[in-house]
Short mmCIF file of C-alpha atoms in Angstrom, two decimals:
data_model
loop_
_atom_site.label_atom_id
_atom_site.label_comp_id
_atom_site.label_asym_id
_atom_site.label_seq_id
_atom_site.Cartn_x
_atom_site.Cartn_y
_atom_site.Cartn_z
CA UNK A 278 212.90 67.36 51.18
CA UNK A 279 215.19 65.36 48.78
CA UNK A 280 217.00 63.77 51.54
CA UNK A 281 213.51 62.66 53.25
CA UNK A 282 212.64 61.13 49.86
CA UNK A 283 216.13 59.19 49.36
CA UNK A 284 215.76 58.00 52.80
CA UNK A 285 212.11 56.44 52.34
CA UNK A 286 213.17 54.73 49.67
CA UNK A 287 216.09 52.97 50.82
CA UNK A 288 213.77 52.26 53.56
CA UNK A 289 211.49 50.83 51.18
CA UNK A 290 213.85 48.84 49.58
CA UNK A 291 215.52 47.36 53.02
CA UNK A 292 211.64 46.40 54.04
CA UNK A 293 210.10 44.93 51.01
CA UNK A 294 211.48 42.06 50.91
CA UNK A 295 208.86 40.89 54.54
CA UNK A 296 207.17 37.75 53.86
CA UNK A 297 205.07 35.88 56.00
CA UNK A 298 204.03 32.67 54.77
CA UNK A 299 202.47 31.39 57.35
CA UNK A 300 199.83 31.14 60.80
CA UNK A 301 201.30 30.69 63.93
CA UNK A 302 199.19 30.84 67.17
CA UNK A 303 201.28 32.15 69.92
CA UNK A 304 200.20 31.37 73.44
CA UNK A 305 200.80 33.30 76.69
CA UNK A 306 204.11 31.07 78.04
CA UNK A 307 205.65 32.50 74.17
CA UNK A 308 205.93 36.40 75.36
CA UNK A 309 209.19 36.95 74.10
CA UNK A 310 208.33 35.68 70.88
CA UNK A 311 205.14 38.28 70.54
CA UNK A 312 206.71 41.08 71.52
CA UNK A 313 209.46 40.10 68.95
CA UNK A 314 206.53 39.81 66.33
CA UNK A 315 204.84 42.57 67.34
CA UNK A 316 208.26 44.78 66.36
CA UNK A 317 208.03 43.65 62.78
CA UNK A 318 204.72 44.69 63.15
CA UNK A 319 206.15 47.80 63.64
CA UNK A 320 208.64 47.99 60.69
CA UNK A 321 206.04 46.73 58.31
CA UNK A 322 203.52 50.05 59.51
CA UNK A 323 206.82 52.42 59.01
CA UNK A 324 207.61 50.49 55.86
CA UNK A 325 203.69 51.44 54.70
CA UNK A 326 203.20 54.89 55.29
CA UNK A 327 206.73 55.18 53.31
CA UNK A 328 205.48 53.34 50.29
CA UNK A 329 202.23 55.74 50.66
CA UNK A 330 204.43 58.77 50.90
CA UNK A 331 206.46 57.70 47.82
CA UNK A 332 203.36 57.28 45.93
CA UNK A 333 202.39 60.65 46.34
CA UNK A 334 205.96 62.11 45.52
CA UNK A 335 205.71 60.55 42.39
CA UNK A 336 201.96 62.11 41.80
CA UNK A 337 203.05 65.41 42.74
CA UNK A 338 206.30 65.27 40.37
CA UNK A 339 203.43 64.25 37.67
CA UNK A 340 201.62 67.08 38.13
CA UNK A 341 205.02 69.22 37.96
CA UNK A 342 205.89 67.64 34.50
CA UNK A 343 202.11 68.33 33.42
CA UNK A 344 202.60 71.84 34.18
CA UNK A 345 199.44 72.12 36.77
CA UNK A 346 201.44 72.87 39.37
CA UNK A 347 204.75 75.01 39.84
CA UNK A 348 207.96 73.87 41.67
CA UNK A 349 207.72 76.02 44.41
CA UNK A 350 204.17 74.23 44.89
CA UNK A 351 205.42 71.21 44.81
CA UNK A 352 208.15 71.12 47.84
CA UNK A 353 205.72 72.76 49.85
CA UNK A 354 203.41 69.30 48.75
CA UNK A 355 205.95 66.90 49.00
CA UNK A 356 206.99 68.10 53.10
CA UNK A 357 203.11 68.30 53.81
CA UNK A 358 202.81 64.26 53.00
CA UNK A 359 206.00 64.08 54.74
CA UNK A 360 204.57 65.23 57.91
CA UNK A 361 201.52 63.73 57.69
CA UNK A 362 203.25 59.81 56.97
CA UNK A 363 205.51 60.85 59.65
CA UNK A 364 203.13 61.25 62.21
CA UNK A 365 200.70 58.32 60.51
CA UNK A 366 203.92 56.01 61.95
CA UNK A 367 204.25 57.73 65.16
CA UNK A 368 200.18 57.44 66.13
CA UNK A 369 200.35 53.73 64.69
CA UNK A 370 203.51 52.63 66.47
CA UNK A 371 202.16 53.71 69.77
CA UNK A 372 198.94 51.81 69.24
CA UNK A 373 201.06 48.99 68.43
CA UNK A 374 203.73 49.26 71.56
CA UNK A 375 199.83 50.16 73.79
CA UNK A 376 199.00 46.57 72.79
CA UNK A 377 202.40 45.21 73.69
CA UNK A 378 201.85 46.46 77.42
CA UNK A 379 198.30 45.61 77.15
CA UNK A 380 199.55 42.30 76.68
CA UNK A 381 201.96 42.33 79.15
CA UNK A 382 199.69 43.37 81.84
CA UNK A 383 196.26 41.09 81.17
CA UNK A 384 198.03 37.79 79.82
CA UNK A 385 195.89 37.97 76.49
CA UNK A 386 195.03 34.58 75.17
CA UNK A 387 196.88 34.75 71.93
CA UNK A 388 198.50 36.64 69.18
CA UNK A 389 197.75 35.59 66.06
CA UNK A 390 199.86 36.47 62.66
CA UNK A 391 198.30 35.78 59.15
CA UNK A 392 199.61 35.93 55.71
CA UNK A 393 199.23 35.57 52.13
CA UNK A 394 200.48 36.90 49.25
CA UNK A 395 198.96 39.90 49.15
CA UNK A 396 197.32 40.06 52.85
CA UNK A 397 199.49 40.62 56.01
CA UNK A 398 197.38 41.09 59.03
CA UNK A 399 197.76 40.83 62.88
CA UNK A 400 195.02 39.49 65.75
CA UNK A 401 196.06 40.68 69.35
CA UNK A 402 193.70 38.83 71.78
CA UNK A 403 190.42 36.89 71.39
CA UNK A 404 187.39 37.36 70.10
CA UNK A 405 185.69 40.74 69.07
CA UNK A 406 188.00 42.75 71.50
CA UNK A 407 190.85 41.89 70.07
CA UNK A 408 193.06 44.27 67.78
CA UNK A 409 193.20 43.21 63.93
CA UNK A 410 195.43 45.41 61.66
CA UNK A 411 195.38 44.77 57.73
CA UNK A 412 197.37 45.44 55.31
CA UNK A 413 197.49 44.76 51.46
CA UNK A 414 200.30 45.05 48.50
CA UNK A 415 199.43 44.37 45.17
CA UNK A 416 202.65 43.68 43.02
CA UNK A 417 204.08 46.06 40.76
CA UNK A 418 203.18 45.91 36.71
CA UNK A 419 205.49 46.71 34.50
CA UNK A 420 205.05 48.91 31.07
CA UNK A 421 203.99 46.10 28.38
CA UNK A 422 206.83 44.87 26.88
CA UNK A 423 205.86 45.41 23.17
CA UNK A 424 203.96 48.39 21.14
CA UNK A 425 203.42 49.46 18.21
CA UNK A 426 204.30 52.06 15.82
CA UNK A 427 203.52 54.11 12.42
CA UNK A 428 206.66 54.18 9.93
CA UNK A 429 207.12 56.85 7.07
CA UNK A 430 210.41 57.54 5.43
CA UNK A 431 211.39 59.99 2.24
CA UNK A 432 214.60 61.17 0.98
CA UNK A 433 216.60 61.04 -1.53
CA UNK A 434 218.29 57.61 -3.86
CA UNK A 435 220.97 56.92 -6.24
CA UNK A 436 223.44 53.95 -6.85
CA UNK A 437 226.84 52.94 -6.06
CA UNK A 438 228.13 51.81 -8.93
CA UNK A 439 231.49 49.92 -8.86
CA UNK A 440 234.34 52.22 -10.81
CA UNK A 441 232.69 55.03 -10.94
CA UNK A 442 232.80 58.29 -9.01
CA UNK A 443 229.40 58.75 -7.19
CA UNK A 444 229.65 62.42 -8.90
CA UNK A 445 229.62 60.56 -12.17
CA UNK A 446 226.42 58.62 -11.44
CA UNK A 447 223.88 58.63 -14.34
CA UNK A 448 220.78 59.64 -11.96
CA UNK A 449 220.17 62.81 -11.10
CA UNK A 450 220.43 63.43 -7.59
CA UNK A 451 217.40 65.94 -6.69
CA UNK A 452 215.40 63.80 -9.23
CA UNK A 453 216.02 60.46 -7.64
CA UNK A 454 214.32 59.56 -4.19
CA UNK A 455 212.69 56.98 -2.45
CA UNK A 456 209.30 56.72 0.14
CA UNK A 457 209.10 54.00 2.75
CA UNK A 458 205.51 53.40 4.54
CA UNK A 459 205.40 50.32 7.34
CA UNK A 460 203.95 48.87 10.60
CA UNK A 461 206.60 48.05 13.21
CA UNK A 462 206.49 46.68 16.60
CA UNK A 463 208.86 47.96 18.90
CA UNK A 464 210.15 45.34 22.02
CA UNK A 465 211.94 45.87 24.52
CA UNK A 466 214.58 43.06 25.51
CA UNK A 467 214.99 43.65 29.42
CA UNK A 468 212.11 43.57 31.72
CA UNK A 469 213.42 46.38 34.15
CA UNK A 470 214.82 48.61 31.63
CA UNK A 471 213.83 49.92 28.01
CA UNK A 472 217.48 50.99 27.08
CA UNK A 473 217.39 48.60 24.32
CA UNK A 474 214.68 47.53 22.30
CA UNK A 475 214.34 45.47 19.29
CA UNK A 476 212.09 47.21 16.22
CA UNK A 477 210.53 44.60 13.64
CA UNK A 478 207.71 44.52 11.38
CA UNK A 479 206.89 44.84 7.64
CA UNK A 480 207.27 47.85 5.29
CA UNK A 481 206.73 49.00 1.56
CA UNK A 482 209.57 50.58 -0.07
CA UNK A 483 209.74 52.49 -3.22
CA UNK A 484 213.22 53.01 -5.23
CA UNK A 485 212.71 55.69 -7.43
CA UNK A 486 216.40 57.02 -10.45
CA UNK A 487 215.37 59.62 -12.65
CA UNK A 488 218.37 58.76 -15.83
CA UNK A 489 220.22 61.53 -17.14
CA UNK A 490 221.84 61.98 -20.97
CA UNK A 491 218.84 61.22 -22.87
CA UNK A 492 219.99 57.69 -21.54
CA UNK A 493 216.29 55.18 -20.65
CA UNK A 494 217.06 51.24 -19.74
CA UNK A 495 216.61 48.40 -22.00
CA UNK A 496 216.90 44.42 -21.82
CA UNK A 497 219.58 43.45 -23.77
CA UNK A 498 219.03 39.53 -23.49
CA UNK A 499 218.82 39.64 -19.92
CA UNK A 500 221.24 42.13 -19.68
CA UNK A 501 219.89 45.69 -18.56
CA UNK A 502 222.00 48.49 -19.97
CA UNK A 503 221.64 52.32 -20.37
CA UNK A 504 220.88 53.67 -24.04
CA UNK A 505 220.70 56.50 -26.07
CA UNK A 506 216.69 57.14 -26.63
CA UNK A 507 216.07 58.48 -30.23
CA UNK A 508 214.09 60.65 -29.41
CA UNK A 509 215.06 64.18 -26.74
CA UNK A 510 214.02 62.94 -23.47
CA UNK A 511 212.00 65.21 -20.82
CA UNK A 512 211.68 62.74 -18.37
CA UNK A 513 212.94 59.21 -18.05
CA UNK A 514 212.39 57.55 -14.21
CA UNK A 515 213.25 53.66 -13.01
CA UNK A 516 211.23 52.38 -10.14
CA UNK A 517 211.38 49.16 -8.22
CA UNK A 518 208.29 48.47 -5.35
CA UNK A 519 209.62 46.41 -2.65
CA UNK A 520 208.36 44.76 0.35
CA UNK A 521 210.52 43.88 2.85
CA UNK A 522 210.97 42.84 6.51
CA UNK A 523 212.82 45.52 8.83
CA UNK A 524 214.68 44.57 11.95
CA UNK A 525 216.72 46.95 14.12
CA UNK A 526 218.02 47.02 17.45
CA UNK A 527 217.37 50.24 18.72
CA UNK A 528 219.35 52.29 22.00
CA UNK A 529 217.98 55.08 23.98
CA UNK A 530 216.95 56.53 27.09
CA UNK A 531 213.66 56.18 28.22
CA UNK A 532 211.87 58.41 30.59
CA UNK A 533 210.55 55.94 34.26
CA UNK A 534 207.37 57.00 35.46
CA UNK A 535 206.62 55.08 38.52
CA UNK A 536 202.81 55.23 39.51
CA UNK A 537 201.23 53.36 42.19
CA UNK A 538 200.40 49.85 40.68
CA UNK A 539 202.25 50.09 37.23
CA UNK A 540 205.71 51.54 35.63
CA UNK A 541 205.86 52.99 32.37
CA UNK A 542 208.55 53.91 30.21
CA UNK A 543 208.09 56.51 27.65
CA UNK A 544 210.68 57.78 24.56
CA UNK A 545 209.21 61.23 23.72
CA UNK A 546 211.72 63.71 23.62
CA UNK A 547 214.79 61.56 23.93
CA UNK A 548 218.06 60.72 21.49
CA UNK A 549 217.85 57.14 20.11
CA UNK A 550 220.29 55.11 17.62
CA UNK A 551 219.26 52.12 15.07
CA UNK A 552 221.25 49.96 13.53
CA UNK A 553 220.00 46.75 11.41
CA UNK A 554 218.57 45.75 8.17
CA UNK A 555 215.99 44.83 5.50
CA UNK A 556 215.08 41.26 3.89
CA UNK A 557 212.51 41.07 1.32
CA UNK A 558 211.27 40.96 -2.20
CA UNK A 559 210.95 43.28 -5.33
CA UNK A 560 207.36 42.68 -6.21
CA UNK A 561 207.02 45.65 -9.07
CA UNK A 562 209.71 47.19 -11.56
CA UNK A 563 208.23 50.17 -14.12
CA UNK A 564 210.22 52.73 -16.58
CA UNK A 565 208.48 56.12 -17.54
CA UNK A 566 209.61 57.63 -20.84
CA UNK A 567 207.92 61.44 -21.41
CA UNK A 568 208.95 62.78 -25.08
CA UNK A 569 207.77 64.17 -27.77
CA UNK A 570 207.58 62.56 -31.49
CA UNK A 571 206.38 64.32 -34.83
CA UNK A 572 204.77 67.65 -32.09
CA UNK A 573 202.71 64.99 -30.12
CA UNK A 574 203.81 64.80 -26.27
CA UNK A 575 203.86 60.95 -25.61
CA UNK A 576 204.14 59.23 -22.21
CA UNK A 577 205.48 55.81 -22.42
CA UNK A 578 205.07 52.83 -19.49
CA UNK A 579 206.85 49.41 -19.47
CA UNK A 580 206.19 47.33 -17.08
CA UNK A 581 208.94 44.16 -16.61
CA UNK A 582 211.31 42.98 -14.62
CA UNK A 583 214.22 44.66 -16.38
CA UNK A 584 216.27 41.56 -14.59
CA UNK A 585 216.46 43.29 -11.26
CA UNK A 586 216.94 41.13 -8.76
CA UNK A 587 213.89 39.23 -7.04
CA UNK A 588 215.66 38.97 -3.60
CA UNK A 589 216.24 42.24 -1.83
CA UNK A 590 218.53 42.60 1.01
CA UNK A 591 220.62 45.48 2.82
CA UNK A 592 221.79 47.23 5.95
CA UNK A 593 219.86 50.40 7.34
CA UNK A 594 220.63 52.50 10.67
CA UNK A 595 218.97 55.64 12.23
CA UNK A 596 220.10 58.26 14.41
CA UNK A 597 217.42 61.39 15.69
CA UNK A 598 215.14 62.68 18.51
CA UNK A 599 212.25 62.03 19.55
CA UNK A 600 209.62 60.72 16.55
CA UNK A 601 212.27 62.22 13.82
CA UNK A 602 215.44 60.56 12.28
CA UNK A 603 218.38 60.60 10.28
CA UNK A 604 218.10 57.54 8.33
CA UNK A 605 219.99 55.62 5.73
CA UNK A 606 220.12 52.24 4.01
CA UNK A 607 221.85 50.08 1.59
CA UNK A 608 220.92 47.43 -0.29
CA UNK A 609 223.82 44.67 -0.53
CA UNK A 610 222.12 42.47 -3.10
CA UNK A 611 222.64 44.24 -6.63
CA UNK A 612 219.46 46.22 -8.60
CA UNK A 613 220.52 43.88 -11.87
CA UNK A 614 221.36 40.48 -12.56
CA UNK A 615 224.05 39.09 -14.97
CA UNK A 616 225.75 42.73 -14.59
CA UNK A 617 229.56 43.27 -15.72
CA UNK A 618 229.70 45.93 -13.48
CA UNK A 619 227.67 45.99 -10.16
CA UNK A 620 225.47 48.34 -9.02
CA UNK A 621 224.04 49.31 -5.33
CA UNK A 622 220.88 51.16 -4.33
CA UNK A 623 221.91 53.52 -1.26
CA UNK A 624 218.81 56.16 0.17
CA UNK A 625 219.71 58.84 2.77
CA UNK A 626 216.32 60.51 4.22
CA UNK A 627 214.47 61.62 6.74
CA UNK A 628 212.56 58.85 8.78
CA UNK A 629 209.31 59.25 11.29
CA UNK A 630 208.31 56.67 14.03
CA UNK A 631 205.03 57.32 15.19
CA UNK A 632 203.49 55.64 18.66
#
């Protein structure tokens, strides 16, 4: 059954290229050039029942990958339609080669070819008697070139701080994390193939270091530095809110689903890779001091700029399956300005595209 299917389709593919763009009226002293007509007649009627058949292939292997019908089922399908296109060609072609002798024997008037672009038909003789065959293509659609998708990120943050040991880092590691929530739209750059697509849109990102030592920040004449709090600290966390513009180029297989009038590509349940990155702003900075001072628990807010840097901008790749990723990013503009020593957010996390 595979072979009859790999030969209807090169068939296919050696026949679809017939156009007629024209109407010629072919009178009797012209037999040679009817009957030559009359045998692309011929190939375009095998050429259609083979298009038919490869239609319903492709339904049948839909219904396979739906689960409503088994394998087993589906060969036994798949040679029925066989048979039936095969004969289909047979009963048409020897109407067609009946007319030919018809023609031969009575002298018919004329033979008549039409086409358009999506009309091909055939008049043998004149008036009512004569034999009219019709057929009609409508050209294929392809899967819309962009969509749309859901984006939610979480996982953990620190800094890379220049001469020092990312061990050494004054954030806690299972304290410090970050949460990214956007709206991307996801392109793909080739019209015949969604290997590669490009992934844009516009996210919210949240930077989150909880500081160890007892250490909170303060601004030190626009200089932000780590001090001792007077106080014991329970809990001392640095946030930035971010908005920023994500762009990556994205690779992956894509699963083809051929139907009869459109193609669609689909990426459930295949590997994909990301690689690109982030341009945007910091539009909020906050530090949250919780301690306690003469028995009283006190929560403390500020609410400044702490001299982080306005301008956000980094690198950021992905690598997963299906919806889920590994992702990571990095910013490459600094969290501080007018630093002596320079310091890097970096975010490793788990990342979900959702269709």
């Amino acid at each position: 059954m595979h072979t009859i299917i790999k030969h209807v389709t090169v068939l296919i593919l050696l026949c679809c290229g017939l156009q007629l763009y024209a109407q010629d009226t072919i009178k009797n002293p012209e037999k040679d050039k009817a009957i030559h007509s009359l045998e692309s007649l011929k190939e375009s009627i095998r050429a259609e029942e083979r298009d038919a058949l490869r239609i319903e292939v492709i339904t049948v292997n839909e219904r396979v990958l739906h689960k409503e019908i088994s394998y087993k089922e589906a060969e036994d399908l798949k040679e029925a339609a066989a048979i039936k296109r095969a004969l289909n060609i047979e009963n048409r072609i020897r109407i067609t080669e009946n007319r030919m002798e018809y023609f031969e024997r009575n002298k018919t008037d004329t033979i008549s070819f039409e086409n358009s672009k999506n009309m091909f038909s055939v008049t043998i003789g004149a008036g009512e008697k004569g034999l009219k065959i019709k057929g009609k293509s409508k050209p294929i659609k392809y899967d819309i070139r962009t969509g749309n998708q859901f984006l939610f990120a979480i996982g953990l943050n620190n800094a890379i701080i220049e001469g020092q040991d990312f061990s050494d880092s004054p954030y806690k590691v299972g304290g410090s994390g970050f949460v990214e929530l956007g709206w991307l739209w996801n392109t793909r750059l080739f019209k015949h193939t969604n290997f590669a697509r490009i992934k844009y849109g516009l996210s919210l990102q949240w930077n989150k270091y909880e500081i160890k030592d007892n250490n909170y920040f303060e601004d030190n004449d626009k200089v932000t530095t780590l001090e001792d709090f007077s106080y014991n600290l329970k809990k001392a966390k640095f946030r930035t809110t971010s908005l920023v513009i994500p762009v990556h180029f994205e690779f992956g297989p894509s699963q083809k689903i051929e139907k009869k009038d459109r193609i669609r590509y689909i990426n459930n349940d295949t590997f994909k890779i990301g690689l690109g990155g982030f341009a945007g702003a910091n539009i909020g900075t906050i530090q949250k001091l919780k301690y306690e001072e003469n028995g009283d628990a006190i929560k403390h807010k500020t609410k400044r700029d702490f001299n982080t840097n306005t301008f956000i901008y980094g690198l950021s790749g992905y690598i997963g399956y299906d919806d889920f990723s590994v992702y990571i990013k990095y910013n490459l503009s600094e969290t501080f300005k007018n630093q002596e020593v320079k310091q890097n957010n970096i975010s490793l996390g788990l990342r979900l595209d959702l269709d």
